[in-house]
PDB file of N, CA, C and O in Angstrom:
ATOM      1  N   MET A   1     100.898 100.644  99.761  1.00 68.00           N
ATOM      2  CA  MET A   1     100.712 101.914 100.551  1.00 68.00           C
ATOM      3  C   MET A   1      99.714 101.611 101.621  1.00 68.00           C
ATOM      4  O   MET A   1      98.674 101.468 101.580  1.00 68.00           O
ATOM      5  N   VAL A   2     100.450 102.229 103.003  1.00 75.00           N
ATOM      6  CA  VAL A   2      98.856 102.120 104.303  1.00 75.00           C
ATOM      7  C   VAL A   2      98.260 103.628 104.184  1.00 75.00           C
ATOM      8  O   VAL A   2      99.627 104.256 104.367  1.00 75.00           O
ATOM      9  N   MET A   3      97.496 104.128 104.213  1.00 81.00           N
ATOM     10  CA  MET A   3      97.023 105.457 104.272  1.00 81.00           C
ATOM     11  C   MET A   3      95.967 105.403 105.818  1.00 81.00           C
ATOM     12  O   MET A   3      95.611 104.575 106.241  1.00 81.00           O
ATOM     13  N   MET A   4      96.404 106.560 106.467  1.00 87.00           N
ATOM     14  CA  MET A   4      96.125 106.500 108.014  1.00 87.00           C
ATOM     15  C   MET A   4      94.523 106.863 107.586  1.00 87.00           C
ATOM     16  O   MET A   4      94.202 107.563 106.370  1.00 87.00           O
ATOM     17  N   PRO A   5      93.732 106.503 108.365  1.00 88.00           N
ATOM     18  CA  PRO A   5      91.949 106.605 108.341  1.00 88.00           C
ATOM     19  C   PRO A   5      91.900 108.082 108.408  1.00 88.00           C
ATOM     20  O   PRO A   5      90.996 108.446 107.718  1.00 88.00           O
ATOM     21  N   ASP A   6      92.571 109.058 109.006  1.00 92.00           N
ATOM     22  CA  ASP A   6      92.342 110.447 109.181  1.00 92.00           C
ATOM     23  C   ASP A   6      92.241 111.137 107.724  1.00 92.00           C
ATOM     24  O   ASP A   6      91.738 111.976 107.478  1.00 92.00           O
ATOM     25  N   VAL A   7      93.733 110.261 107.236  1.00 91.00           N
ATOM     26  CA  VAL A   7      93.644 111.228 105.952  1.00 91.00           C
ATOM     27  C   VAL A   7      92.695 110.878 104.568  1.00 91.00           C
ATOM     28  O   VAL A   7      92.080 111.818 104.047  1.00 91.00           O
ATOM     29  N   VAL A   8      92.269 109.501 104.726  1.00 90.00           N
ATOM     30  CA  VAL A   8      91.064 108.762 104.269  1.00 90.00           C
ATOM     31  C   VAL A   8      89.799 109.812 104.172  1.00 90.00           C
ATOM     32  O   VAL A   8      89.256 110.589 103.538  1.00 90.00           O
ATOM     33  N   TYR A   9      89.422 109.953 105.637  1.00 92.00           N
ATOM     34  CA  TYR A   9      88.489 110.736 106.099  1.00 92.00           C
ATOM     35  C   TYR A   9      88.491 112.375 105.286  1.00 92.00           C
ATOM     36  O   TYR A   9      87.255 112.679 105.009  1.00 92.00           O
ATOM     37  N   ASP A  10      89.416 112.547 105.540  1.00 95.00           N
ATOM     38  CA  ASP A  10      89.735 114.049 105.008  1.00 95.00           C
ATOM     39  C   ASP A  10      89.288 114.321 103.860  1.00 95.00           C
ATOM     40  O   ASP A  10      88.549 115.397 103.480  1.00 95.00           O
ATOM     41  N   ALA A  11      90.141 113.378 103.216  1.00 93.00           N
ATOM     42  CA  ALA A  11      89.884 113.362 101.562  1.00 93.00           C
ATOM     43  C   ALA A  11      88.182 113.539 101.223  1.00 93.00           C
ATOM     44  O   ALA A  11      87.588 114.130 100.432  1.00 93.00           O
ATOM     45  N   TYR A  12      87.781 112.279 101.845  1.00 93.00           N
ATOM     46  CA  TYR A  12      86.205 112.178 101.494  1.00 93.00           C
ATOM     47  C   TYR A  12      85.443 113.525 101.981  1.00 93.00           C
ATOM     48  O   TYR A  12      84.519 113.855 101.253  1.00 93.00           O
ATOM     49  N   GLU A  13      85.640 114.019 103.099  1.00 95.00           N
ATOM     50  CA  GLU A  13      84.752 115.229 103.877  1.00 95.00           C
ATOM     51  C   GLU A  13      84.955 116.306 102.635  1.00 95.00           C
ATOM     52  O   GLU A  13      84.199 117.107 102.780  1.00 95.00           O
ATOM     53  N   SER A  14      86.248 116.466 102.349  1.00 96.00           N
ATOM     54  CA  SER A  14      86.250 117.645 101.573  1.00 96.00           C
ATOM     55  C   SER A  14      85.585 117.405  99.799  1.00 96.00           C
ATOM     56  O   SER A  14      85.680 118.529  99.297  1.00 96.00           O
ATOM     57  N   VAL A  15      85.520 116.375  99.621  1.00 95.00           N
ATOM     58  CA  VAL A  15      84.757 116.184  98.169  1.00 95.00           C
ATOM     59  C   VAL A  15      83.145 115.839  98.223  1.00 95.00           C
ATOM     60  O   VAL A  15      82.191 115.877  97.241  1.00 95.00           O
ATOM     61  N   LYS A  16      82.570 115.323  99.519  1.00 95.00           N
ATOM     62  CA  LYS A  16      81.386 115.075  99.668  1.00 95.00           C
ATOM     63  C   LYS A  16      80.387 116.384  99.828  1.00 95.00           C
ATOM     64  O   LYS A  16      80.813 117.309 100.101  1.00 95.00           O
ATOM     65  N   THR A  17      79.292 115.985  99.083  1.00 94.00           N
ATOM     66  CA  THR A  17      78.283 117.095  99.216  1.00 94.00           C
ATOM     67  C   THR A  17      76.884 115.999  99.518  1.00 94.00           C
ATOM     68  O   THR A  17      77.034 115.023  99.621  1.00 94.00           O
ATOM     69  N   GLU A  18      75.979 116.940  99.481  1.00 93.00           N
ATOM     70  CA  GLU A  18      74.815 116.400  99.810  1.00 93.00           C
ATOM     71  C   GLU A  18      74.015 115.374  98.961  1.00 93.00           C
ATOM     72  O   GLU A  18      72.936 114.310  99.317  1.00 93.00           O
ATOM     73  N   ASN A  19      74.264 115.524  97.725  1.00 92.00           N
ATOM     74  CA  ASN A  19      74.039 114.675  96.725  1.00 92.00           C
ATOM     75  C   ASN A  19      74.856 113.541  96.430  1.00 92.00           C
ATOM     76  O   ASN A  19      74.808 112.880  95.554  1.00 92.00           O
ATOM     77  N   SER A  20      75.971 113.478  97.233  1.00 95.00           N
ATOM     78  CA  SER A  20      76.865 112.246  96.871  1.00 95.00           C
ATOM     79  C   SER A  20      76.330 110.788  97.351  1.00 95.00           C
ATOM     80  O   SER A  20      76.051 110.692  98.156  1.00 95.00           O
ATOM     81  N   LYS A  21      76.662 110.077  96.333  1.00 94.00           N
ATOM     82  CA  LYS A  21      76.429 108.524  96.625  1.00 94.00           C
ATOM     83  C   LYS A  21      77.871 108.121  96.975  1.00 94.00           C
ATOM     84  O   LYS A  21      78.783 108.083  96.241  1.00 94.00           O
ATOM     85  N   VAL A  22      77.719 107.083  98.094  1.00 94.00           N
ATOM     86  CA  VAL A  22      79.063 106.482  98.608  1.00 94.00           C
ATOM     87  C   VAL A  22      79.134 104.959  98.201  1.00 94.00           C
ATOM     88  O   VAL A  22      78.199 104.696  98.657  1.00 94.00           O
ATOM     89  N   ILE A  23      80.185 104.709  97.706  1.00 92.00           N
ATOM     90  CA  ILE A  23      79.826 103.379  97.447  1.00 92.00           C
ATOM     91  C   ILE A  23      81.527 102.469  97.796  1.00 92.00           C
ATOM     92  O   ILE A  23      82.394 103.288  97.187  1.00 92.00           O
ATOM     93  N   TYR A  24      81.174 101.456  98.646  1.00 92.00           N
ATOM     94  CA  TYR A  24      82.720 101.203  99.484  1.00 92.00           C
ATOM     95  C   TYR A  24      82.502  99.892  98.808  1.00 92.00           C
ATOM     96  O   TYR A  24      81.734  98.836  98.951  1.00 92.00           O
ATOM     97  N   MET A  25      84.112  99.495  98.251  1.00 91.00           N
ATOM     98  CA  MET A  25      84.026  98.454  97.587  1.00 91.00           C
ATOM     99  C   MET A  25      85.216  97.518  98.496  1.00 91.00           C
ATOM    100  O   MET A  25      86.366  98.216  98.885  1.00 91.00           O
ATOM    101  N   SER A  26      84.843  96.440  98.519  1.00 90.00           N
ATOM    102  CA  SER A  26      86.022  95.628  99.093  1.00 90.00           C
ATOM    103  C   SER A  26      85.964  93.972  98.603  1.00 90.00           C
ATOM    104  O   SER A  26      85.257  93.947  98.040  1.00 90.00           O
ATOM    105  N   PRO A  27      87.139  93.469  98.496  1.00 89.00           N
ATOM    106  CA  PRO A  27      87.344  92.087  97.948  1.00 89.00           C
ATOM    107  C   PRO A  27      86.272  90.912  98.718  1.00 89.00           C
ATOM    108  O   PRO A  27      85.939  90.040  97.942  1.00 89.00           O
ATOM    109  N   GLN A  28      85.789  91.295 100.027  1.00 89.00           N
ATOM    110  CA  GLN A  28      84.576  90.593 100.388  1.00 89.00           C
ATOM    111  C   GLN A  28      83.601  90.743  99.889  1.00 89.00           C
ATOM    112  O   GLN A  28      82.414  90.178 100.283  1.00 89.00           O
ATOM    113  N   GLY A  29      83.213  92.116  99.160  1.00 88.00           N
ATOM    114  CA  GLY A  29      81.822  92.417  98.965  1.00 88.00           C
ATOM    115  C   GLY A  29      81.462  91.369  97.372  1.00 88.00           C
ATOM    116  O   GLY A  29      82.063  90.796  97.207  1.00 88.00           O
ATOM    117  N   LYS A  30      80.041  92.020  97.005  1.00 92.00           N
ATOM    118  CA  LYS A  30      79.771  91.148  95.947  1.00 92.00           C
ATOM    119  C   LYS A  30      80.530  91.944  94.570  1.00 92.00           C
ATOM    120  O   LYS A  30      80.841  92.919  94.874  1.00 92.00           O
ATOM    121  N   THR A  31      80.353  91.182  93.421  1.00 92.00           N
ATOM    122  CA  THR A  31      80.965  91.332  92.257  1.00 92.00           C
ATOM    123  C   THR A  31      79.994  92.677  92.037  1.00 92.00           C
ATOM    124  O   THR A  31      78.867  92.563  91.575  1.00 92.00           O
ATOM    125  N   LEU A  32      80.674  93.696  91.308  1.00 90.00           N
ATOM    126  CA  LEU A  32      80.387  94.632  90.489  1.00 90.00           C
ATOM    127  C   LEU A  32      80.017  94.499  89.219  1.00 90.00           C
ATOM    128  O   LEU A  32      80.748  94.059  88.368  1.00 90.00           O
ATOM    129  N   LYS A  33      78.491  94.907  88.894  1.00 94.00           N
ATOM    130  CA  LYS A  33      77.876  94.001  87.485  1.00 94.00           C
ATOM    131  C   LYS A  33      77.813  95.331  86.356  1.00 94.00           C
ATOM    132  O   LYS A  33      77.599  96.432  87.009  1.00 94.00           O
ATOM    133  N   GLN A  34      77.878  95.027  85.123  1.00 96.00           N
ATOM    134  CA  GLN A  34      77.425  96.004  84.411  1.00 96.00           C
ATOM    135  C   GLN A  34      76.393  96.875  84.563  1.00 96.00           C
ATOM    136  O   GLN A  34      75.951  98.216  84.464  1.00 96.00           O
ATOM    137  N   ASN A  35      75.218  96.365  84.837  1.00 96.00           N
ATOM    138  CA  ASN A  35      73.886  96.858  85.265  1.00 96.00           C
ATOM    139  C   ASN A  35      73.685  97.828  86.253  1.00 96.00           C
ATOM    140  O   ASN A  35      72.972  98.983  86.339  1.00 96.00           O
ATOM    141  N   GLU A  36      74.508  97.365  87.540  1.00 93.00           N
ATOM    142  CA  GLU A  36      74.716  98.430  88.725  1.00 93.00           C
ATOM    143  C   GLU A  36      75.698  99.569  88.320  1.00 93.00           C
ATOM    144  O   GLU A  36      75.228 100.726  88.602  1.00 93.00           O
ATOM    145  N   VAL A  37      76.677  99.552  87.392  1.00 93.00           N
ATOM    146  CA  VAL A  37      77.605 100.670  86.923  1.00 93.00           C
ATOM    147  C   VAL A  37      76.857 101.413  86.141  1.00 93.00           C
ATOM    148  O   VAL A  37      76.738 102.479  86.275  1.00 93.00           O
ATOM    149  N   ARG A  38      75.694 101.032  85.115  1.00 95.00           N
ATOM    150  CA  ARG A  38      74.909 101.707  84.408  1.00 95.00           C
ATOM    151  C   ARG A  38      73.719 102.627  85.485  1.00 95.00           C
ATOM    152  O   ARG A  38      73.671 103.868  85.076  1.00 95.00           O
ATOM    153  N   HIS A  39      73.683 101.853  86.463  1.00 94.00           N
ATOM    154  CA  HIS A  39      72.744 102.700  87.442  1.00 94.00           C
ATOM    155  C   HIS A  39      73.584 103.726  88.073  1.00 94.00           C
ATOM    156  O   HIS A  39      72.983 104.938  88.156  1.00 94.00           O
ATOM    157  N   PHE A  40      74.771 103.512  88.831  1.00 92.00           N
ATOM    158  CA  PHE A  40      75.332 104.336  89.361  1.00 92.00           C
ATOM    159  C   PHE A  40      75.829 105.509  88.187  1.00 92.00           C
ATOM    160  O   PHE A  40      75.905 106.716  88.773  1.00 92.00           O
ATOM    161  N   SER A  41      75.709 105.426  87.361  1.00 93.00           N
ATOM    162  CA  SER A  41      76.206 106.252  86.391  1.00 93.00           C
ATOM    163  C   SER A  41      74.961 107.398  85.753  1.00 93.00           C
ATOM    164  O   SER A  41      75.457 108.453  85.400  1.00 93.00           O
ATOM    165  N   LYS A  42      74.103 106.830  86.490  1.00 94.00           N
ATOM    166  CA  LYS A  42      72.931 108.162  86.731  1.00 94.00           C
ATOM    167  C   LYS A  42      73.028 109.249  87.743  1.00 94.00           C
ATOM    168  O   LYS A  42      72.303 110.162  87.622  1.00 94.00           O
ATOM    169  N   GLU A  43      73.711 108.873  88.455  1.00 94.00           N
ATOM    170  CA  GLU A  43      74.001 109.448  89.912  1.00 94.00           C
ATOM    171  C   GLU A  43      74.739 110.925  89.765  1.00 94.00           C
ATOM    172  O   GLU A  43      75.593 111.063  88.806  1.00 94.00           O
ATOM    173  N   GLU A  44      74.469 112.002  90.531  1.00 94.00           N
ATOM    174  CA  GLU A  44      75.020 113.228  90.233  1.00 94.00           C
ATOM    175  C   GLU A  44      76.408 113.125  90.798  1.00 94.00           C
ATOM    176  O   GLU A  44      77.234 113.924  89.975  1.00 94.00           O
ATOM    177  N   HIS A  45      76.660 112.492  91.784  1.00 95.00           N
ATOM    178  CA  HIS A  45      78.026 112.703  92.322  1.00 95.00           C
ATOM    179  C   HIS A  45      78.476 111.344  92.915  1.00 95.00           C
ATOM    180  O   HIS A  45      77.697 111.027  93.792  1.00 95.00           O
ATOM    181  N   ILE A  46      79.519 110.536  92.521  1.00 95.00           N
ATOM    182  CA  ILE A  46      79.502 109.362  93.314  1.00 95.00           C
ATOM    183  C   ILE A  46      80.870 109.343  93.770  1.00 95.00           C
ATOM    184  O   ILE A  46      82.084 109.883  93.423  1.00 95.00           O
ATOM    185  N   ILE A  47      81.274 108.764  94.895  1.00 95.00           N
ATOM    186  CA  ILE A  47      82.157 108.596  95.746  1.00 95.00           C
ATOM    187  C   ILE A  47      82.785 107.081  96.045  1.00 95.00           C
ATOM    188  O   ILE A  47      82.004 106.540  96.599  1.00 95.00           O
ATOM    189  N   LEU A  48      84.008 106.905  95.336  1.00 93.00           N
ATOM    190  CA  LEU A  48      84.146 105.368  95.328  1.00 93.00           C
ATOM    191  C   LEU A  48      85.584 105.113  96.410  1.00 93.00           C
ATOM    192  O   LEU A  48      86.633 105.835  96.633  1.00 93.00           O
ATOM    193  N   LEU A  49      84.988 104.285  97.607  1.00 91.00           N
ATOM    194  CA  LEU A  49      86.262 104.084  98.583  1.00 91.00           C
ATOM    195  C   LEU A  49      86.375 102.355  98.432  1.00 91.00           C
ATOM    196  O   LEU A  49      85.449 101.544  98.300  1.00 91.00           O
ATOM    197  N   CYS A  50      87.501 102.047  97.991  1.00 88.00           N
ATOM    198  CA  CYS A  50      88.374 100.960  97.670  1.00 88.00           C
ATOM    199  C   CYS A  50      89.101 100.554  98.912  1.00 88.00           C
ATOM    200  O   CYS A  50      90.176 101.154  99.273  1.00 88.00           O
ATOM    201  N   ARG A  51      89.268  99.383  98.926  1.00 83.00           N
ATOM    202  CA  ARG A  51      89.783  98.797 100.481  1.00 83.00           C
ATOM    203  C   ARG A  51      90.357  97.488  99.520  1.00 83.00           C
ATOM    204  O   ARG A  51      89.769  96.773  99.022  1.00 83.00           O
ATOM    205  N   THR A  52      91.659  97.274  99.960  1.00 76.00           N
ATOM    206  CA  THR A  52      92.233  95.969  99.564  1.00 76.00           C
ATOM    207  C   THR A  52      92.483  95.441 100.689  1.00 76.00           C
ATOM    208  O   THR A  52      92.231  95.816 101.485  1.00 76.00           O
ATOM    209  N   LEU A  53      92.942  93.764 100.315  1.00 70.00           N
ATOM    210  CA  LEU A  53      93.624  93.024 101.477  1.00 70.00           C
ATOM    211  C   LEU A  53      94.965  93.548 102.276  1.00 70.00           C
ATOM    212  O   LEU A  53      95.626  94.182 101.921  1.00 70.00           O
TER     213      LEU A  53
END
């Protein structure tokens, strides 16, 4: 399914706070490892944006 950028942006804006940590994931990025996940688990609010091919 292809999502329009404005829909994704509106969803992002509706949940974003000043304490939000945004993580953008894509197939071209580095591998997410367990120690990074532990680090992110201590954040107050996480937004994951995922991209596929």
